[in-house]
Amino acid sequence: MSIINVNLGAKSYQIEIVPGILDEAGAKIRSVCAKAQRAAVISDSNVDALYGARLKKALEGSGFAVTRIVFPAGEKSKCLAELAKIYDQLAAAGITRSDLVVALGGGVTGDLGGFAAATFLRGVAYVQVPTSLLAQIDSSVGGKVAVDLPAGKNLVGNFYQPRLVLIDTELLRTLPVRFLHDGLAEAIKYGCIRDKALFEQIAAMRDDEDLLANIGGIVERCCAIKAEIVEHDEFDTGERMVLNFGHTIGHAVEKCCGYTTYTHGEAVGIGMALLTRQTERLGLTQPGTADAICKVLQKYNLPVEAPYAEADLLAGIGMDKKKSGSSITLIILKEIGSSFLQKTDWQALPDYVKRS
Ligand code: GLY
């Protein structure tokens, strides 16, 4: 069992990482929401079928009247139309400002359920119960909540911290292996930016069984890194940007494939490999770093390149250009475990996005 504190003054909360904690969720959540009478559990159709009834039972055992709100699985559901349906169901369930929302699922559920909680009745308490590796080590921590617009991902959102994050690593046993590896790409990212020992631990795993046997420690280390970064920069104006290592090119890869061929983690892996190959060439990164990243990504069947022309990747990065004007902040490795932010003119970007 491990508890990580996210220290944000009045908005502080704990991340509890315990195998099997799903069945204790009622008591855990009651301890941070003493007065709530009702709980709305938001999850997608896949996760609700696997774990919705168990969480409902755990919550009812601690006196919550529970409503399960289920939306169709998939990124397409992270939209305003689905959000409107969730608001209707929260209203129909009689959720008041003293009640709570529980987001049970992966990144889409955390973002969509968290945004619903942030805005319904001008904000009701919410708890994250992440079920994918990606959500357990990244998206459930730090309070970023959002929905997508046709113009791009996460374009409507907020920073809204949960009351509690409950991580049951046993739930990863039902995660399809492709999505275990998808999340692992983000764990490799944490190793790259902050923790060489974590990177080496992931590189040294024998196979997926070994990985799952050791996943608790990996999740704990990633959450501790993320908590520390979020404590320093809750609103993503400086240090927190380091979490975007591999994401600038990764987001472009996702756009180029129409969010189909590559998962988020796969695209981030490609972004980390491609960028580091170039920053090595530019003398910013210790030689051999890109090869080390590619080796560990490939060990988990994660791609290290994508078949898109430099011009297409640059066009895909265009949305970030609009956000930040004439320059973009790139996250660059000095070596494995050490990273820095570099403001880069848009004109210089092609140097960092070459494919060879
Ligand atoms: N997923 C990056 C962040 O939370 O800032």
Coordinates of C-alpha atoms and ligand atoms in Angstrom, one line a residue:
M1 CA 0.0 0.0 0.0
S2 CA 1.3 3.4 -0.8
I3 CA -0.1 6.9 -0.2
I4 CA 1.1 9.9 -2.1
N5 CA 0.1 13.4 -1.0
V6 CA -0.6 16.1 -3.6
N7 CA 0.0 19.3 -1.6
L8 CA -2.1 22.1 -3.1
G9 CA -3.2 24.0 0.0
A10 CA -7.0 23.7 0.4
K11 CA -7.2 21.6 -2.7
S12 CA -4.7 18.9 -1.4
Y13 CA -5.6 15.3 -1.8
Q14 CA -4.2 11.8 -1.6
I15 CA -3.4 9.2 -4.2
E16 CA -3.8 5.7 -2.7
I17 CA -2.3 2.9 -4.6
V18 CA -3.4 -0.5 -3.3
P19 CA -4.2 -3.8 -5.1
G20 CA -7.9 -4.6 -4.4
I21 CA -8.8 -1.1 -3.1
L22 CA -11.9 -1.0 -5.4
D23 CA -13.8 -3.0 -2.8
E24 CA -12.8 -0.6 -0.1
A25 CA -13.7 2.5 -2.2
G26 CA -16.9 3.2 -0.2
A27 CA -15.1 3.8 3.1
K28 CA -12.2 5.6 1.5
I29 CA -14.5 8.0 -0.4
R30 CA -16.7 8.4 2.7
S31 CA -13.6 9.7 4.6
V32 CA -13.3 12.6 2.1
C33 CA -17.0 13.2 1.5
A34 CA -18.6 12.9 4.9
K35 CA -21.9 14.6 4.1
A36 CA -22.6 13.3 0.6
Q37 CA -25.8 11.2 0.3
R38 CA -25.6 10.4 -3.4
A39 CA -22.8 9.3 -5.7
A40 CA -22.9 9.3 -9.5
V41 CA -20.4 6.8 -11.0
I42 CA -19.5 7.8 -14.5
S43 CA -17.9 5.1 -16.7
D44 CA -17.8 3.8 -20.2
S45 CA -19.6 0.8 -21.4
N46 CA -16.6 -1.5 -21.2
V47 CA -15.5 -0.5 -17.7
D48 CA -19.0 -0.4 -16.3
A49 CA -19.5 -4.0 -17.4
L50 CA -16.3 -5.1 -15.7
Y51 CA -16.4 -3.0 -12.5
G52 CA -19.5 -0.8 -12.2
A53 CA -21.5 -3.3 -10.0
R54 CA -18.5 -3.8 -7.7
L55 CA -18.0 -0.1 -7.1
K56 CA -21.7 0.5 -6.6
K57 CA -21.8 -2.2 -3.9
A58 CA -18.7 -0.7 -2.2
L59 CA -20.3 2.7 -2.2
E60 CA -23.7 1.5 -1.0
G61 CA -21.9 -0.3 1.9
S62 CA -20.9 3.2 3.0
G63 CA -24.3 4.7 2.8
F64 CA -24.2 6.3 -0.7
A65 CA -27.3 6.1 -3.0
V66 CA -25.6 5.3 -6.3
T67 CA -26.5 6.1 -9.9
R68 CA -24.4 4.6 -12.7
I69 CA -24.0 6.8 -15.7
V70 CA -22.6 5.0 -18.7
F71 CA -21.4 6.4 -22.0
P72 CA -20.2 4.5 -25.1
A73 CA -16.5 3.6 -24.9
G74 CA -14.1 5.6 -27.0
E75 CA -12.5 9.0 -27.5
K76 CA -15.5 10.1 -29.6
S77 CA -17.6 10.2 -26.4
K78 CA -15.3 13.0 -25.0
C79 CA -17.6 15.6 -26.6
L80 CA -20.2 18.2 -25.7
A81 CA -23.1 16.0 -26.8
E82 CA -22.1 13.2 -24.4
L83 CA -21.4 15.8 -21.7
A84 CA -24.9 17.2 -22.1
K85 CA -26.4 13.7 -21.6
I86 CA -24.3 13.3 -18.4
Y87 CA -25.6 16.6 -17.1
D88 CA -29.1 15.4 -17.7
Q89 CA -28.5 12.2 -15.8
L90 CA -26.8 14.0 -12.9
A91 CA -29.9 16.2 -12.7
A92 CA -32.3 13.3 -12.9
A93 CA -30.3 11.5 -10.2
G94 CA -30.8 14.5 -7.9
I95 CA -27.1 15.2 -7.4
T96 CA -26.6 18.3 -5.3
R97 CA -23.6 20.3 -4.4
S98 CA -23.0 18.2 -1.3
D99 CA -23.0 15.0 -3.4
L100 CA -20.2 13.6 -5.5
V101 CA -19.1 12.2 -8.9
V102 CA -16.8 9.2 -9.2
A103 CA -15.0 8.8 -12.5
L104 CA -14.3 5.1 -13.0
G105 CA -12.3 4.4 -16.1
G106 CA -9.5 5.4 -18.3
G107 CA -8.4 8.8 -19.6
V108 CA -11.6 9.6 -21.5
T109 CA -13.7 8.9 -18.4
G110 CA -11.5 10.9 -16.1
D111 CA -11.5 13.9 -18.4
L112 CA -15.2 13.8 -19.3
G113 CA -16.4 12.8 -15.8
G114 CA -14.0 15.3 -14.2
F115 CA -15.2 18.1 -16.5
A116 CA -18.9 17.2 -15.7
A117 CA -18.1 17.4 -12.0
A118 CA -16.2 20.7 -12.5
T119 CA -19.1 22.4 -14.1
F120 CA -22.4 20.8 -12.9
L121 CA -23.9 23.1 -10.3
R122 CA -20.7 25.2 -10.7
G123 CA -18.7 22.3 -9.3
V124 CA -19.3 19.1 -7.2
A125 CA -16.7 17.0 -5.5
Y126 CA -15.2 14.2 -7.6
V127 CA -13.0 11.2 -7.0
Q128 CA -10.9 9.5 -9.7
V129 CA -10.8 5.7 -9.8
P130 CA -8.6 5.1 -12.8
T131 CA -8.6 1.7 -14.5
S132 CA -6.1 2.0 -17.3
L133 CA -2.3 2.3 -16.8
L134 CA -2.3 5.6 -18.7
A135 CA -5.0 7.0 -16.3
Q136 CA -3.3 5.6 -13.2
I137 CA 0.0 7.2 -13.9
D138 CA -1.0 10.4 -15.6
S139 CA -4.4 11.7 -16.4
S140 CA -6.1 10.9 -13.1
V141 CA -3.6 13.0 -11.2
G142 CA -3.3 16.8 -11.5
G143 CA -6.8 18.0 -12.2
K144 CA -6.8 18.5 -15.9
V145 CA -10.3 17.9 -17.1
A146 CA -11.7 18.5 -20.6
V147 CA -13.8 17.6 -23.6
D148 CA -12.8 17.7 -27.3
L149 CA -14.2 19.9 -30.0
P150 CA -14.3 19.1 -33.7
A151 CA -11.4 21.6 -34.0
G152 CA -9.2 19.7 -31.6
K153 CA -8.7 17.6 -28.5
N154 CA -9.1 19.1 -25.0
L155 CA -10.2 22.5 -26.3
V156 CA -12.8 23.0 -23.6
G157 CA -11.6 22.3 -20.1
N158 CA -10.4 23.4 -16.7
F159 CA -8.1 22.6 -13.8
Y160 CA -10.3 21.0 -11.2
Q161 CA -8.6 18.8 -8.6
P162 CA -10.2 15.5 -7.4
R163 CA -10.8 14.9 -3.6
L164 CA -9.1 11.6 -3.8
V165 CA -7.5 9.2 -6.4
L166 CA -7.9 5.5 -5.7
I167 CA -5.6 3.3 -7.8
D168 CA -6.3 -0.4 -7.8
T169 CA -3.4 -2.0 -9.8
E170 CA -5.3 -5.3 -9.9
L171 CA -7.6 -3.8 -12.4
L172 CA -4.8 -3.7 -15.0
R173 CA -5.1 -7.4 -15.3
T174 CA -8.1 -7.0 -17.5
L175 CA -6.5 -4.3 -19.6
P176 CA -5.8 -5.4 -23.2
V177 CA -2.1 -5.8 -23.6
R178 CA -1.9 -3.0 -26.3
F179 CA -3.2 -0.6 -23.7
L180 CA -0.9 -1.8 -21.0
H181 CA 1.9 -0.9 -23.3
D182 CA 0.2 2.3 -24.3
G183 CA 0.3 3.4 -20.7
L184 CA 3.9 2.1 -20.3
A185 CA 5.0 4.7 -22.9
E186 CA 4.1 7.4 -20.5
A187 CA 5.9 5.6 -17.7
I188 CA 9.0 5.5 -19.9
K189 CA 8.5 9.2 -20.4
Y190 CA 8.6 9.8 -16.6
G191 CA 11.9 7.8 -16.6
C192 CA 13.2 9.9 -19.4
I193 CA 12.4 13.3 -17.9
R194 CA 13.1 12.7 -14.2
D195 CA 14.2 9.2 -13.2
K196 CA 17.0 7.1 -14.8
A197 CA 16.4 4.3 -12.2
L198 CA 12.7 4.0 -13.3
F199 CA 13.7 4.0 -16.9
E200 CA 16.2 1.2 -16.2
Q201 CA 13.7 -0.8 -14.1
I202 CA 11.2 -0.7 -17.0
A203 CA 14.0 -1.7 -19.5
A204 CA 15.0 -4.6 -17.3
M205 CA 11.5 -6.3 -17.0
R206 CA 11.6 -9.8 -18.4
D207 CA 8.1 -9.8 -19.9
D208 CA 4.5 -8.5 -19.3
E209 CA 4.0 -10.9 -16.4
D210 CA 7.1 -9.5 -14.7
L211 CA 5.9 -6.0 -15.6
L212 CA 2.5 -6.6 -13.9
A213 CA 4.1 -8.2 -10.9
N214 CA 6.1 -5.0 -10.4
I215 CA 3.6 -2.5 -11.7
G216 CA 2.6 -1.1 -8.2
G217 CA 6.1 0.3 -7.7
I218 CA 6.2 1.8 -11.2
V219 CA 2.7 3.4 -10.8
E220 CA 3.8 4.8 -7.4
R221 CA 7.0 6.3 -8.8
C222 CA 5.2 7.9 -11.8
C223 CA 2.5 9.4 -9.5
A224 CA 5.1 10.7 -7.1
I225 CA 6.9 12.5 -10.0
K226 CA 3.7 13.9 -11.3
A227 CA 2.5 15.0 -7.8
E228 CA 5.7 16.9 -7.3
I229 CA 5.5 18.6 -10.7
V230 CA 1.9 19.5 -10.2
E231 CA 2.6 21.0 -6.7
H232 CA 5.2 23.3 -8.3
D233 CA 3.1 24.3 -11.3
E234 CA -0.6 23.4 -11.0
F235 CA -1.7 25.5 -13.9
D236 CA 0.8 24.4 -16.5
T237 CA 2.7 27.6 -17.1
G238 CA 6.2 26.3 -16.6
E239 CA 7.6 23.2 -15.0
R240 CA 4.5 21.0 -15.7
M241 CA 5.2 21.4 -19.4
V242 CA 8.0 18.8 -18.9
L243 CA 5.3 16.2 -18.8
N244 CA 4.8 16.9 -22.5
F245 CA 8.1 15.3 -23.5
G246 CA 7.3 13.5 -26.8
H247 CA 3.8 15.0 -27.0
T248 CA 4.4 17.8 -29.5
I249 CA 5.3 15.4 -32.2
G250 CA 3.0 12.7 -30.6
H251 CA -0.1 14.9 -31.0
A252 CA 0.9 15.5 -34.6
V253 CA 1.2 11.8 -35.2
E254 CA -2.3 11.3 -33.7
K255 CA -3.7 14.0 -35.9
C256 CA -2.0 12.6 -39.0
C257 CA -3.6 9.1 -38.4
G258 CA -7.0 10.6 -37.5
Y259 CA -6.7 9.2 -34.0
T260 CA -7.0 5.7 -35.4
T261 CA -3.7 3.9 -36.2
Y262 CA -1.8 4.9 -33.1
T263 CA -2.9 5.1 -29.5
H264 CA -1.9 8.2 -27.5
G265 CA 1.0 6.3 -25.8
E266 CA 2.2 4.9 -29.1
A267 CA 2.2 8.4 -30.6
V268 CA 4.1 9.8 -27.6
G269 CA 6.7 7.0 -28.0
I270 CA 7.2 8.0 -31.6
G271 CA 7.5 11.6 -30.6
M272 CA 10.1 10.8 -27.9
A273 CA 12.2 8.7 -30.3
L274 CA 12.0 11.2 -33.2
L275 CA 12.7 14.3 -31.2
T276 CA 15.6 12.8 -29.3
R277 CA 17.2 11.5 -32.5
Q278 CA 17.3 15.1 -33.7
T279 CA 18.3 16.7 -30.4
E280 CA 21.3 14.3 -30.3
R281 CA 22.2 15.4 -33.8
L282 CA 22.0 19.0 -32.7
G283 CA 24.3 18.3 -29.8
L284 CA 21.7 18.9 -27.1
T285 CA 21.4 15.3 -25.9
Q286 CA 23.9 12.8 -24.8
P287 CA 24.7 10.4 -27.7
G288 CA 23.0 7.0 -27.4
T289 CA 19.9 8.4 -25.7
A290 CA 17.6 7.9 -28.7
D291 CA 18.8 4.3 -29.1
A292 CA 18.1 3.6 -25.5
I293 CA 14.6 5.0 -25.8
C294 CA 13.9 3.0 -29.0
K295 CA 15.2 -0.2 -27.4
V296 CA 12.8 0.0 -24.4
L297 CA 9.9 1.1 -26.5
Q298 CA 10.4 -1.8 -29.0
K299 CA 10.7 -4.2 -26.1
Y300 CA 7.0 -3.5 -25.4
N301 CA 6.0 -3.5 -29.1
L302 CA 5.7 0.3 -29.2
P303 CA 6.5 1.9 -32.5
V304 CA 9.4 4.3 -32.8
E305 CA 8.6 5.9 -36.2
A306 CA 5.6 6.8 -38.2
P307 CA 5.2 7.0 -42.0
Y308 CA 4.4 10.8 -42.1
A309 CA 6.3 13.4 -44.0
E310 CA 8.0 16.2 -42.1
A311 CA 5.5 18.7 -43.6
D312 CA 2.5 16.7 -42.4
L313 CA 4.0 16.5 -38.9
L314 CA 4.7 20.3 -38.9
A315 CA 1.1 20.9 -40.0
G316 CA -0.1 18.7 -37.2
I317 CA 1.8 20.8 -34.7
G318 CA 0.1 23.9 -36.1
M319 CA -2.6 23.8 -33.4
D320 CA 0.2 24.3 -30.7
K321 CA 1.6 27.1 -32.8
K322 CA -1.8 28.9 -32.6
K323 CA -1.7 28.4 -28.8
S324 CA 1.7 29.8 -28.3
G325 CA 2.3 32.3 -31.1
S326 CA 5.7 32.5 -32.9
S327 CA 7.5 30.0 -30.7
I328 CA 6.8 26.6 -29.1
T329 CA 8.2 25.1 -25.9
L330 CA 10.0 21.8 -26.6
I331 CA 11.0 19.4 -23.9
I332 CA 14.4 18.0 -24.5
L333 CA 16.5 15.4 -22.7
K334 CA 20.1 16.2 -21.6
E335 CA 20.3 12.5 -21.0
I336 CA 18.0 9.8 -19.6
G337 CA 16.5 11.2 -16.3
S338 CA 17.3 14.8 -17.0
S339 CA 15.3 17.2 -19.1
F340 CA 14.9 20.9 -19.9
L341 CA 12.4 23.2 -21.6
Q342 CA 13.5 25.1 -24.7
K343 CA 11.5 27.9 -26.3
T344 CA 12.0 27.3 -30.1
D345 CA 11.0 29.5 -32.9
W346 CA 8.5 28.1 -35.3
Q347 CA 11.0 28.6 -38.2
A348 CA 13.5 26.4 -36.3
L349 CA 11.0 23.6 -35.7
P350 CA 11.8 21.6 -38.9
D351 CA 15.3 20.8 -37.4
Y352 CA 13.6 18.9 -34.6
V353 CA 11.0 17.1 -36.6
K354 CA 13.1 15.5 -39.3
R355 CA 12.6 11.7 -39.7
S356 CA 16.3 10.8 -40.1
Ligands
GLY1 N1 -0.8 15.0 -18.8 C1 0.0 16.2 -18.7 C2 -0.4 17.0 -17.5 O1 -1.2 16.6 -16.7 O2 0.1 18.1 -17.4

